[in-house]
Coordinates of C-alpha atoms in Angstrom, one line a residue:
X1311 CA -131.1 -24.3 19.4
X1312 CA -131.3 -27.6 17.6
X1313 CA -128.6 -28.5 15.1
X1314 CA -130.9 -27.8 12.1
X1315 CA -133.9 -25.5 12.5
X1316 CA -136.3 -24.7 9.7
X1317 CA -137.1 -21.0 9.4
X1318 CA -140.5 -19.5 8.4
X1319 CA -139.5 -17.1 5.7
X1320 CA -141.0 -14.9 3.0
X1321 CA -142.6 -16.6 0.0
X1322 CA -141.6 -13.8 -2.4
X1323 CA -138.1 -15.0 -3.1
X1324 CA -136.9 -18.4 -4.4
X1325 CA -133.8 -18.3 -2.3
X1326 CA -133.6 -17.1 1.3
X1327 CA -131.6 -14.0 2.2
X1328 CA -128.8 -14.1 4.8
X1329 CA -131.0 -12.1 7.2
X1330 CA -133.7 -14.8 6.9
X1331 CA -131.3 -17.7 7.4
X1332 CA -128.4 -16.7 9.6
X1333 CA -130.2 -16.7 12.9
X1334 CA -132.2 -19.8 12.2
X1335 CA -129.9 -22.5 11.0
X1336 CA -126.9 -23.9 12.9
X1337 CA -124.7 -26.0 10.7
X1338 CA -121.9 -27.9 12.3
X1339 CA -121.0 -30.0 9.3
X1340 CA -122.5 -31.3 6.1
X1341 CA -121.4 -33.6 3.3
X1342 CA -121.7 -34.1 -0.4
X1343 CA -121.8 -37.6 -1.9
X1344 CA -122.7 -39.0 -5.3
X1345 CA -121.8 -39.0 -9.0
X1346 CA -120.9 -36.6 -11.8
X1347 CA -124.0 -34.4 -11.3
X1348 CA -122.5 -33.2 -8.0
X1349 CA -119.0 -33.3 -9.3
X1350 CA -117.1 -30.6 -11.1
X1351 CA -117.3 -32.3 -14.5
X1352 CA -120.3 -30.1 -15.5
X1353 CA -119.7 -26.8 -13.8
X1354 CA -115.9 -26.4 -13.7
X1355 CA -114.9 -25.6 -10.2
X1356 CA -118.4 -24.3 -9.4
X1357 CA -120.6 -27.3 -8.7
X1358 CA -123.6 -26.9 -6.5
X1359 CA -121.7 -27.9 -3.4
X1360 CA -119.0 -25.3 -4.0
X1361 CA -121.7 -22.7 -4.5
X1362 CA -123.6 -23.8 -1.4
X1363 CA -120.4 -23.4 0.7
X1364 CA -120.5 -19.6 -0.2
X1365 CA -124.2 -19.2 0.7
X1366 CA -125.1 -17.1 3.7
X1367 CA -127.6 -19.7 4.9
X1368 CA -124.7 -22.1 5.4
X1369 CA -122.4 -19.6 7.0
X1370 CA -119.5 -20.5 4.6
X1371 CA -119.3 -24.1 5.9
X1372 CA -117.6 -26.2 3.3
X1373 CA -118.8 -29.8 2.9
X1374 CA -117.0 -33.1 3.4
X1375 CA -116.7 -33.6 -0.4
X1376 CA -116.7 -37.3 -1.5
X1377 CA -118.4 -37.4 -4.9
X1378 CA -117.0 -39.5 -7.7
X1379 CA -118.3 -38.9 -11.2
X1380 CA -118.3 -42.6 -12.2
X1381 CA -119.9 -44.0 -9.0
X1382 CA -123.1 -46.1 -9.1
X1383 CA -125.6 -46.0 -6.2
X1384 CA -124.1 -49.1 -4.5
X1385 CA -120.5 -47.7 -5.0
X1386 CA -121.5 -44.5 -3.3
X1387 CA -123.0 -46.5 -0.5
X1388 CA -119.9 -48.7 -0.2
X1389 CA -117.1 -46.3 -0.8
X1390 CA -118.4 -42.8 0.2
X1391 CA -120.9 -43.2 3.0
X1392 CA -118.5 -45.0 5.4
X1393 CA -116.2 -42.0 5.2
X1394 CA -118.9 -39.6 6.4
X1395 CA -118.5 -37.9 9.7
X1396 CA -120.9 -39.0 12.4
X1397 CA -123.8 -36.6 13.4
X1398 CA -123.6 -34.8 10.0
X1399 CA -126.3 -32.2 9.8
X1400 CA -127.3 -32.9 6.3
X1401 CA -126.1 -34.7 3.2
X1402 CA -126.6 -33.8 -0.5
X1403 CA -126.7 -36.8 -2.8
X1404 CA -126.9 -37.2 -6.6
X1405 CA -126.8 -40.8 -7.8
X1406 CA -128.3 -43.3 -10.2
X1407 CA -127.4 -42.0 -13.6
X1408 CA -124.5 -44.5 -13.9
X1409 CA -126.9 -47.3 -12.8
X1410 CA -129.3 -46.7 -15.6
X1411 CA -126.5 -46.5 -18.1
X1412 CA -126.7 -42.8 -19.1
X1413 CA -123.3 -42.7 -20.8
X1414 CA -124.3 -45.7 -22.9
X1415 CA -127.7 -44.1 -23.7
X1416 CA -126.0 -40.9 -24.8
X1417 CA -123.6 -43.0 -26.9
X1418 CA -126.6 -44.7 -28.6
X1419 CA -128.8 -41.7 -29.0
X1420 CA -126.3 -38.8 -29.5
X1421 CA -122.5 -39.5 -29.8
X1422 CA -122.1 -42.8 -31.7
X1423 CA -118.7 -43.5 -30.2
X1424 CA -118.4 -46.9 -31.7
X1425 CA -119.4 -45.8 -35.2
X1426 CA -122.0 -47.6 -37.3
X1427 CA -122.1 -50.5 -34.8
X1428 CA -123.4 -48.2 -32.1
X1429 CA -126.1 -49.4 -29.8
X1430 CA -129.8 -48.8 -30.5
X1431 CA -131.2 -45.7 -28.8
X1432 CA -134.8 -47.0 -28.4
X1433 CA -133.5 -50.3 -27.0
X1434 CA -131.4 -48.7 -24.3
X1435 CA -134.1 -46.2 -23.3
X1436 CA -136.4 -49.2 -22.9
X1437 CA -133.8 -51.1 -21.0
X1438 CA -133.3 -48.2 -18.6
X1439 CA -137.1 -47.9 -18.0
X1440 CA -137.2 -51.6 -17.2
X1441 CA -134.2 -51.4 -14.9
X1442 CA -135.7 -48.5 -12.9
X1443 CA -138.9 -50.5 -12.3
X1444 CA -136.9 -53.6 -11.1
X1445 CA -135.9 -54.8 -7.6
X1446 CA -132.2 -54.0 -8.0
X1447 CA -132.8 -50.3 -8.4
X1448 CA -135.2 -50.2 -5.5
X1449 CA -132.7 -52.2 -3.3
X1450 CA -129.8 -49.9 -4.2
X1451 CA -131.8 -46.8 -3.2
X1452 CA -133.1 -48.3 0.0
X1453 CA -129.5 -49.4 0.9
X1454 CA -127.9 -46.0 0.4
X1455 CA -130.8 -44.1 2.2
X1456 CA -130.5 -46.4 5.2
X1457 CA -126.7 -46.2 5.3
X1458 CA -126.7 -42.5 4.9
X1459 CA -129.3 -41.9 7.6
X1460 CA -127.1 -43.8 10.1
X1461 CA -124.5 -41.0 10.1
X1462 CA -127.0 -38.1 10.3
X1463 CA -127.5 -36.1 13.5
X1464 CA -130.3 -37.8 15.5
X1465 CA -133.8 -36.3 14.9
X1466 CA -132.6 -33.3 13.0
X1467 CA -130.3 -34.5 10.2
X1468 CA -131.6 -34.9 6.7
X1469 CA -130.5 -36.2 3.3
X1470 CA -131.3 -34.1 0.2
X1471 CA -131.4 -36.2 -3.0
X1472 CA -130.9 -34.0 -6.0
X1473 CA -132.8 -35.0 -9.1
X1474 CA -131.9 -34.2 -12.7
X1475 CA -133.2 -31.6 -15.1
X1476 CA -134.4 -32.4 -18.6
X1477 CA -132.0 -31.5 -21.3
X1478 CA -133.9 -30.1 -24.2
X1479 CA -136.6 -27.9 -25.5
X1480 CA -138.2 -30.7 -27.4
X1481 CA -140.7 -28.8 -29.6
X1482 CA -138.5 -26.5 -31.5
X1483 CA -136.5 -27.1 -34.7
X1484 CA -133.0 -25.5 -34.3
X1485 CA -131.4 -28.8 -33.4
X1486 CA -133.1 -31.1 -35.9
X1487 CA -130.1 -30.9 -38.3
X1488 CA -127.5 -30.6 -35.6
X1489 CA -125.4 -33.5 -34.4
X1490 CA -123.0 -34.3 -31.6
X1491 CA -121.8 -37.5 -33.3
X1492 CA -118.1 -37.9 -33.0
X1493 CA -117.5 -39.2 -36.6
X1494 CA -118.1 -37.5 -39.9
X1495 CA -119.8 -39.1 -42.9
X1496 CA -123.0 -40.7 -44.0
X1497 CA -124.4 -43.1 -41.5
X1498 CA -122.4 -41.8 -38.6
X1499 CA -124.4 -38.7 -37.7
X1500 CA -127.2 -38.9 -35.1
X1501 CA -129.3 -35.7 -35.3
X1502 CA -131.0 -34.2 -32.4
X1503 CA -134.5 -34.4 -33.9
X1504 CA -137.7 -34.0 -31.9
X1505 CA -138.1 -37.8 -31.2
X1506 CA -134.6 -38.1 -29.8
X1507 CA -135.0 -35.0 -27.6
X1508 CA -138.4 -36.3 -26.3
X1509 CA -137.0 -39.7 -25.6
X1510 CA -134.1 -38.3 -23.6
X1511 CA -136.3 -35.9 -21.7
X1512 CA -138.7 -38.6 -20.8
X1513 CA -135.8 -40.7 -19.5
X1514 CA -134.9 -37.9 -17.1
X1515 CA -138.5 -37.4 -16.0
X1516 CA -138.9 -41.1 -15.4
X1517 CA -135.6 -41.2 -13.5
X1518 CA -136.8 -38.4 -11.3
X1519 CA -140.2 -40.1 -10.8
X1520 CA -138.6 -43.3 -9.6
X1521 CA -136.2 -41.6 -7.3
X1522 CA -139.1 -39.7 -5.7
X1523 CA -141.3 -42.8 -5.4
X1524 CA -138.5 -44.9 -3.8
X1525 CA -137.6 -42.1 -1.4
X1526 CA -141.3 -41.8 -0.5
X1527 CA -141.4 -45.5 0.2
X1528 CA -138.4 -45.2 2.5
X1529 CA -139.8 -42.1 4.3
X1530 CA -143.1 -43.7 5.0
X1531 CA -141.4 -46.5 6.8
X1532 CA -139.5 -44.0 8.9
X1533 CA -142.3 -41.6 9.7
X1534 CA -145.6 -43.5 10.1
X1535 CA -147.4 -40.3 11.0
X1536 CA -147.3 -39.2 7.4
X1537 CA -146.1 -35.6 8.2
X1538 CA -144.0 -35.0 5.1
X1539 CA -142.2 -32.2 6.8
X1540 CA -140.6 -34.7 9.1
X1541 CA -139.4 -37.0 6.4
X1542 CA -135.6 -37.7 6.8
X1543 CA -135.0 -37.7 3.0
X1544 CA -136.1 -34.8 0.8
X1545 CA -136.2 -34.9 -3.0
X1546 CA -134.8 -31.8 -4.7
X1547 CA -136.4 -31.3 -8.1
X1548 CA -134.5 -28.6 -10.0
X1549 CA -136.2 -29.3 -13.3
X1550 CA -138.5 -26.3 -13.7
X1551 CA -135.8 -23.9 -12.8
X1552 CA -134.2 -24.8 -16.2
X1553 CA -137.2 -23.7 -18.3
X1554 CA -136.0 -21.1 -20.7
X1555 CA -132.4 -22.3 -20.4
X1556 CA -132.4 -25.8 -22.0
X1557 CA -130.6 -27.0 -25.1
X1558 CA -132.2 -26.5 -28.5
X1559 CA -134.3 -23.4 -27.7
X1560 CA -135.6 -21.3 -30.6
X1561 CA -133.6 -18.2 -31.5
X1562 CA -130.5 -19.1 -29.6
X1563 CA -127.1 -19.0 -31.3
X1564 CA -125.1 -21.4 -29.3
X1565 CA -121.5 -20.5 -28.3
X1566 CA -118.6 -22.7 -27.4
X1567 CA -117.3 -24.4 -24.3
X1568 CA -119.7 -24.0 -21.4
X1569 CA -122.5 -22.2 -23.2
X1570 CA -123.8 -18.9 -24.4
X1571 CA -124.7 -17.5 -20.9
X1572 CA -128.4 -18.3 -21.2
X1573 CA -128.1 -22.1 -21.8
X1574 CA -127.5 -23.9 -18.5
X1575 CA -126.2 -27.1 -19.8
X1576 CA -122.7 -27.3 -21.3
X1577 CA -123.0 -27.3 -25.0
X1578 CA -119.8 -27.7 -27.0
X1579 CA -119.3 -26.6 -30.6
X1580 CA -121.3 -29.4 -32.2
X1581 CA -124.5 -27.5 -31.7
X1582 CA -123.3 -24.2 -33.0
X1583 CA -121.6 -24.7 -36.3
X1584 CA -121.0 -27.2 -39.1
X1585 CA -118.8 -30.1 -38.0
X1586 CA -115.1 -29.9 -39.1
X1587 CA -112.3 -32.3 -39.3
X1588 CA -109.7 -32.8 -36.6
X1589 CA -107.2 -35.5 -35.7
X1590 CA -108.4 -38.0 -33.0
X1591 CA -106.5 -37.8 -29.8
X1592 CA -106.2 -39.2 -26.3
X1593 CA -107.3 -42.7 -27.4
X1594 CA -105.9 -45.7 -25.5
X1595 CA -104.8 -48.9 -27.4
X1596 CA -107.8 -51.1 -27.9
X1597 CA -106.1 -54.0 -26.3
X1598 CA -105.6 -52.3 -23.0
X1599 CA -108.7 -50.1 -22.6
X1600 CA -111.7 -50.8 -20.4
X1601 CA -115.0 -50.3 -22.1
X1602 CA -116.8 -50.7 -18.8
X1603 CA -114.9 -47.9 -17.1
X1604 CA -116.1 -44.4 -16.3
X1605 CA -116.9 -41.6 -18.8
X1606 CA -113.4 -41.0 -20.1
X1607 CA -112.5 -44.7 -20.1
X1608 CA -115.7 -45.6 -21.8
X1609 CA -115.5 -42.9 -24.5
X1610 CA -111.8 -43.4 -25.4
X1611 CA -112.1 -47.2 -25.4
X1612 CA -115.2 -47.3 -27.7
X1613 CA -113.6 -44.8 -30.0
X1614 CA -110.3 -46.7 -30.2
X1615 CA -112.1 -49.9 -31.0
X1616 CA -114.2 -48.2 -33.7
X1617 CA -111.1 -46.6 -35.3
X1618 CA -109.3 -50.0 -35.2
X1619 CA -112.2 -51.7 -36.9
X1620 CA -113.0 -49.0 -39.5
X1621 CA -109.9 -47.2 -40.3
X1622 CA -111.5 -44.5 -42.5
X1623 CA -113.5 -43.0 -39.6
X1624 CA -112.6 -39.3 -39.0
X1625 CA -113.4 -37.5 -35.8
X1626 CA -115.4 -34.3 -35.7
X1627 CA -114.2 -31.3 -33.8
X1628 CA -116.0 -30.4 -30.5
X1629 CA -113.9 -27.3 -30.1
X1630 CA -111.1 -25.7 -28.1
X1631 CA -108.7 -28.6 -28.4
X1632 CA -110.3 -30.2 -25.4
X1633 CA -112.4 -32.7 -27.3
X1634 CA -113.0 -35.3 -24.6
X1635 CA -113.7 -32.7 -21.9
X1636 CA -116.4 -31.1 -24.1
X1637 CA -118.0 -34.5 -24.8
X1638 CA -117.9 -35.3 -21.1
X1639 CA -119.4 -32.0 -19.9
X1640 CA -122.4 -31.9 -22.3
X1641 CA -125.6 -32.8 -20.5
X1642 CA -124.3 -31.6 -17.2
X1643 CA -125.3 -28.2 -15.8
X1644 CA -123.1 -25.2 -16.2
X1645 CA -122.1 -23.0 -13.3
X1646 CA -125.4 -21.1 -13.8
X1647 CA -127.3 -24.3 -13.7
X1648 CA -125.5 -25.5 -10.6
X1649 CA -126.3 -22.2 -9.0
X1650 CA -130.0 -22.9 -9.5
X1651 CA -129.7 -26.3 -8.0
X1652 CA -127.9 -24.7 -5.0
X1653 CA -130.9 -22.3 -4.6
X1654 CA -133.4 -25.1 -4.7
X1655 CA -131.5 -27.1 -2.0
X1656 CA -130.9 -24.1 0.3
X1657 CA -134.6 -23.0 -0.1
X1658 CA -135.7 -26.4 1.2
X1659 CA -133.2 -26.4 4.0
X1660 CA -134.2 -22.9 5.2
X1661 CA -137.9 -22.9 4.7
X1662 CA -141.0 -24.6 6.0
X1663 CA -144.2 -25.1 3.9
X1664 CA -145.9 -21.9 5.0
X1665 CA -148.3 -19.6 3.1
X1666 CA -149.8 -16.5 4.5
X1667 CA -151.9 -13.5 3.5
X1668 CA -153.3 -14.8 0.2
X1669 CA -156.8 -14.7 -1.1
X1670 CA -157.2 -18.2 -2.7
X1671 CA -160.2 -19.1 -4.8
X1672 CA -159.5 -22.7 -5.6
X1673 CA -161.0 -25.0 -8.2
X1674 CA -160.3 -28.7 -7.6
X1675 CA -160.7 -30.3 -11.0
X1676 CA -160.6 -34.0 -12.0
X1677 CA -162.2 -37.3 -11.3
X1678 CA -162.9 -39.5 -8.2
X1679 CA -159.6 -38.6 -6.3
X1680 CA -160.5 -34.9 -6.6
X1681 CA -164.0 -35.9 -5.3
X1682 CA -162.6 -37.7 -2.4
X1683 CA -163.7 -41.3 -3.1
X1684 CA -163.0 -43.8 -0.3
X1685 CA -162.2 -41.1 2.3
X1686 CA -164.2 -41.4 5.5
X1687 CA -166.0 -38.1 5.1
X1688 CA -166.2 -38.0 1.3
X1689 CA -164.0 -34.8 1.1
X1690 CA -160.6 -36.4 0.4
X1691 CA -157.9 -33.9 0.7
X1692 CA -160.1 -30.9 0.4
X1693 CA -161.1 -30.4 4.0
X1694 CA -157.6 -30.8 5.3
X1695 CA -156.3 -28.4 2.7
X1696 CA -159.1 -25.9 3.4
X1697 CA -158.6 -26.0 7.2
X1698 CA -154.8 -25.6 6.9
X1699 CA -154.8 -22.8 4.4
X1700 CA -157.5 -20.7 6.1
X1701 CA -155.5 -20.4 9.3
X1702 CA -153.4 -17.8 7.5
X1703 CA -155.2 -17.0 4.3
X1704 CA -158.7 -16.3 2.9
X1705 CA -159.9 -19.5 1.2
X1706 CA -162.9 -20.5 -0.9
X1707 CA -163.5 -23.4 -3.3
X1708 CA -165.6 -23.3 -6.5
X1709 CA -167.2 -26.1 -8.4
X1710 CA -170.6 -27.6 -9.3
X1711 CA -170.1 -30.7 -7.1
X1712 CA -170.2 -31.0 -3.3
X1713 CA -171.5 -28.5 -0.7
X1714 CA -170.1 -25.3 0.6
X1715 CA -167.4 -24.6 1.6
X1716 CA -165.8 -27.7 0.0
X1717 CA -167.1 -27.5 -3.5
X1718 CA -165.2 -29.2 -6.3
X1719 CA -165.3 -30.3 -9.9
X1720 CA -164.4 -34.0 -9.4
X1721 CA -166.4 -36.6 -11.3
X1722 CA -165.8 -40.3 -10.5
X1723 CA -165.0 -42.4 -13.5
X1724 CA -164.5 -39.5 -15.9
X1725 CA -161.6 -39.4 -18.4
X1726 CA -159.6 -36.3 -19.3
X1727 CA -161.8 -35.3 -22.2
X1728 CA -164.9 -35.5 -20.0
X1729 CA -163.3 -33.3 -17.3
X1730 CA -162.2 -30.8 -19.9
X1731 CA -165.8 -30.6 -21.2
X1732 CA -167.2 -29.9 -17.8
X1733 CA -164.5 -27.4 -16.7
X1734 CA -166.4 -24.6 -18.3
X1735 CA -169.1 -24.9 -15.7
X1736 CA -166.8 -23.6 -13.0
X1737 CA -164.1 -21.6 -14.8
X1738 CA -166.4 -18.5 -15.1
X1739 CA -166.0 -18.2 -11.3
X1740 CA -162.5 -17.2 -12.1
X1741 CA -160.4 -19.3 -9.7
X1742 CA -156.9 -18.0 -9.2
X1743 CA -155.7 -21.5 -8.3
X1744 CA -156.7 -24.7 -10.2
X1745 CA -155.7 -28.1 -8.8
X1746 CA -155.7 -30.9 -11.4
X1747 CA -155.5 -34.6 -10.8
X1748 CA -156.9 -36.5 -13.8
X1749 CA -155.8 -39.3 -16.2
X1750 CA -156.3 -42.4 -14.0
X1751 CA -159.4 -43.5 -15.8
X1752 CA -157.8 -43.0 -19.3
X1753 CA -155.0 -45.3 -18.3
X1754 CA -157.1 -47.9 -16.6
X1755 CA -159.5 -48.1 -19.6
X1756 CA -156.7 -48.0 -22.2
X1757 CA -158.3 -44.9 -23.7
X1758 CA -155.8 -43.9 -26.3
X1759 CA -153.0 -44.0 -23.7
X1760 CA -150.3 -42.6 -25.9
X1761 CA -152.2 -39.4 -26.5
X1762 CA -153.4 -39.0 -22.9
X1763 CA -150.5 -36.6 -21.9
X1764 CA -151.4 -34.4 -24.8
X1765 CA -155.0 -34.3 -23.6
X1766 CA -153.7 -33.0 -20.3
X1767 CA -151.9 -30.2 -22.2
X1768 CA -155.2 -29.3 -24.0
X1769 CA -157.0 -29.3 -20.6
X1770 CA -154.4 -26.8 -19.2
X1771 CA -154.9 -24.6 -22.3
X1772 CA -158.7 -24.7 -21.9
X1773 CA -158.4 -23.7 -18.2
X1774 CA -156.1 -20.8 -18.9
X1775 CA -158.1 -19.6 -21.8
X1776 CA -160.9 -18.7 -19.4
X1777 CA -159.1 -18.2 -16.0
X1778 CA -156.3 -16.3 -17.6
X1779 CA -154.6 -15.3 -14.4
X1780 CA -154.9 -18.6 -12.6
X1781 CA -152.1 -20.8 -11.3
X1782 CA -152.5 -24.4 -12.5
X1783 CA -151.0 -27.1 -10.3
X1784 CA -151.0 -30.4 -12.0
X1785 CA -150.5 -33.5 -9.8
X1786 CA -148.3 -36.4 -10.9
X1787 CA -151.2 -38.8 -10.7
X1788 CA -151.2 -41.4 -8.0
X1789 CA -149.8 -44.8 -8.9
X1790 CA -152.0 -47.8 -9.2
X1791 CA -151.6 -51.4 -8.0
X1792 CA -154.1 -52.7 -10.5
X1793 CA -152.6 -55.5 -12.7
X1794 CA -150.5 -54.1 -15.5
X1795 CA -151.2 -50.5 -14.7
X1796 CA -148.1 -49.2 -12.8
X1797 CA -145.7 -48.8 -15.8
X1798 CA -148.3 -46.9 -17.8
X1799 CA -148.8 -44.5 -14.9
X1800 CA -145.0 -43.8 -14.7
X1801 CA -144.8 -43.2 -18.5
X1802 CA -147.8 -40.9 -18.3
X1803 CA -146.3 -38.8 -15.5
X1804 CA -143.0 -38.5 -17.3
X1805 CA -144.7 -37.2 -20.4
X1806 CA -146.9 -34.8 -18.5
X1807 CA -143.8 -33.4 -16.8
X1808 CA -142.4 -32.5 -20.3
X1809 CA -145.8 -30.9 -21.3
X1810 CA -145.7 -28.8 -18.2
X1811 CA -142.2 -27.6 -19.1
X1812 CA -143.6 -26.6 -22.5
X1813 CA -146.3 -24.6 -20.9
X1814 CA -143.9 -22.8 -18.7
X1815 CA -141.8 -22.0 -21.8
X1816 CA -144.9 -20.3 -23.1
X1817 CA -144.9 -18.2 -19.9
X1818 CA -148.0 -20.0 -18.5
X1819 CA -148.3 -20.4 -14.7
X1820 CA -148.4 -24.1 -14.7
X1821 CA -146.5 -26.3 -12.2
X1822 CA -146.0 -30.0 -11.6
X1823 CA -146.8 -31.2 -8.0
X1824 CA -145.2 -34.4 -6.6
X1825 CA -147.6 -36.5 -4.6
X1826 CA -146.0 -38.5 -1.7
X1827 CA -148.2 -41.5 -2.3
X1828 CA -147.2 -45.1 -2.8
X1829 CA -149.4 -48.2 -3.5
X1830 CA -149.3 -48.9 0.2
X1831 CA -151.6 -45.8 0.7
X1832 CA -154.3 -47.1 -1.6
X1833 CA -157.4 -48.9 -0.4
X1834 CA -158.5 -50.4 -3.7
X1835 CA -155.5 -50.1 -5.9
X1836 CA -156.6 -46.6 -7.1
X1837 CA -157.8 -44.4 -4.2
X1838 CA -156.0 -43.4 -1.1
X1839 CA -157.3 -43.8 2.5
X1840 CA -157.6 -40.7 4.8
X1841 CA -153.9 -40.8 5.6
X1842 CA -153.0 -40.6 1.9
X1843 CA -155.5 -37.8 1.3
X1844 CA -153.8 -35.9 4.1
X1845 CA -150.4 -36.3 2.5
X1846 CA -152.0 -35.0 -0.8
X1847 CA -153.1 -31.9 1.0
X1848 CA -149.6 -31.3 2.3
X1849 CA -148.3 -31.7 -1.3
X1850 CA -150.7 -29.2 -2.7
X1851 CA -149.6 -26.7 0.0
X1852 CA -146.0 -27.2 -1.1
X1853 CA -147.0 -26.5 -4.6
X1854 CA -148.8 -23.4 -3.6
X1855 CA -145.7 -22.3 -1.6
X1856 CA -143.6 -22.7 -4.7
X1857 CA -146.1 -20.8 -6.8
X1858 CA -146.0 -18.0 -4.3
X1859 CA -142.2 -17.9 -4.4
X1860 CA -142.5 -17.4 -8.1
X1861 CA -144.9 -14.5 -7.6
X1862 CA -147.6 -16.3 -9.5
X1863 CA -150.6 -16.0 -7.1
X1864 CA -152.6 -12.8 -7.5
X1865 CA -155.9 -11.5 -6.1
X1866 CA -158.9 -13.3 -7.6
X1867 CA -160.8 -11.4 -10.3
X1868 CA -164.1 -9.9 -9.1
X1869 CA -167.1 -11.7 -10.7

């Protein structure tokens, strides 16, 4: 038995059972490195590593635990990786939030630690977006992935990079007049209005996108064959597991401390009741504090300097006499949230991308990439996907374009609105799976770019109004190397991720699908070559696997 073997397990459960795992995975050792997302700051003593150590799949093996809540990517690489045991079976890694300045962003957008002189929220969000697209962020990720892989067990060891979950339900109103600002009084409050929530959610989706893209770049250099199952680094996206459990949901009376039992981010009292007065505490003298330190040091120093400068400032109460702890824990998952992250990691460790016994009637919907432009046979991903799925499933395509059995509804050059107009041609065939990749032409032609994600939302609604029982898989559209296009594609994907969350909150069977494609896969700056289309097929299969785990895929309606 190899040191880490992937089991073929049932697709009906999101987390494998002990019977499915115990005989198929041999874990000698594993390790946890990273920052506060993998540290106990958010979940008390039950972070996802502690919960993983109790999981039957890992046979109670406790990790080599090295995480530091204040660490940057380079600090994790420098201080934690060298301490890892050689031939480690796998590593879990959460990093990067400190690099993009998340604590400073939360200061500017939410807390207002330094009072009226607080930093500008929009400016810092923009700075973070620019930093993530820069060379330093890419170099840091490449360094830590390379260093981490050097200690993994040869051929079998993997690193699992854990992304973040978006914080808010951004369309509801309960938080619009709520504030987590630390001072009372006019001009000090920063309310959690819709714009603030959208901005912070987009930050997280952008952060996840960049992590996935840089990991994909690294993996492609390590596995030239393009078999994504063999990639040494896997990205764990826990985001959609938090739908229905985010902050600021409608109809939720928030509790104190670590939440109300259904909210899987730590909340604090500031969201649940009017702010009250309390003495400030635990503040270091302004002359000796370090404003560039970790969370606690940053918070206490900024507050001390604010109080020194403006003596009339009065602190609000965040509850329970543990003011700083509550501030520090907010925006980290509770134990329930960490449990979901654990499930996502263990599911990826234990399972391979297999799907069996389904009747799949698939509508590929979009523009030229759906059509297969620039592929050698003109079929793009569709033939590889068809041939793979039909080994263990009944598969048919529907659409007005192409020839049987590889029909589709892909129209080169079309924008989202055009695709939405033609979707009605094929939807009466009642597909139970719809694969959407569209938006590239809107972005390349500057077609009202800011509203393009909303048009994706309208397209999803149109599809589900007809094919009411369908699963809709929406691709994060492929990047483009055309001049000036890349950043618009990143922003579009981040906003579409938020829209998909909104649809899931409405109990619609809609899912985001990551595409393991970089600009190196493109033949003309837009379309992939055959190898890229093959990777797209593998990604669609992973999306179908996830939909099956959720119990979303039913038998097609007879027409």
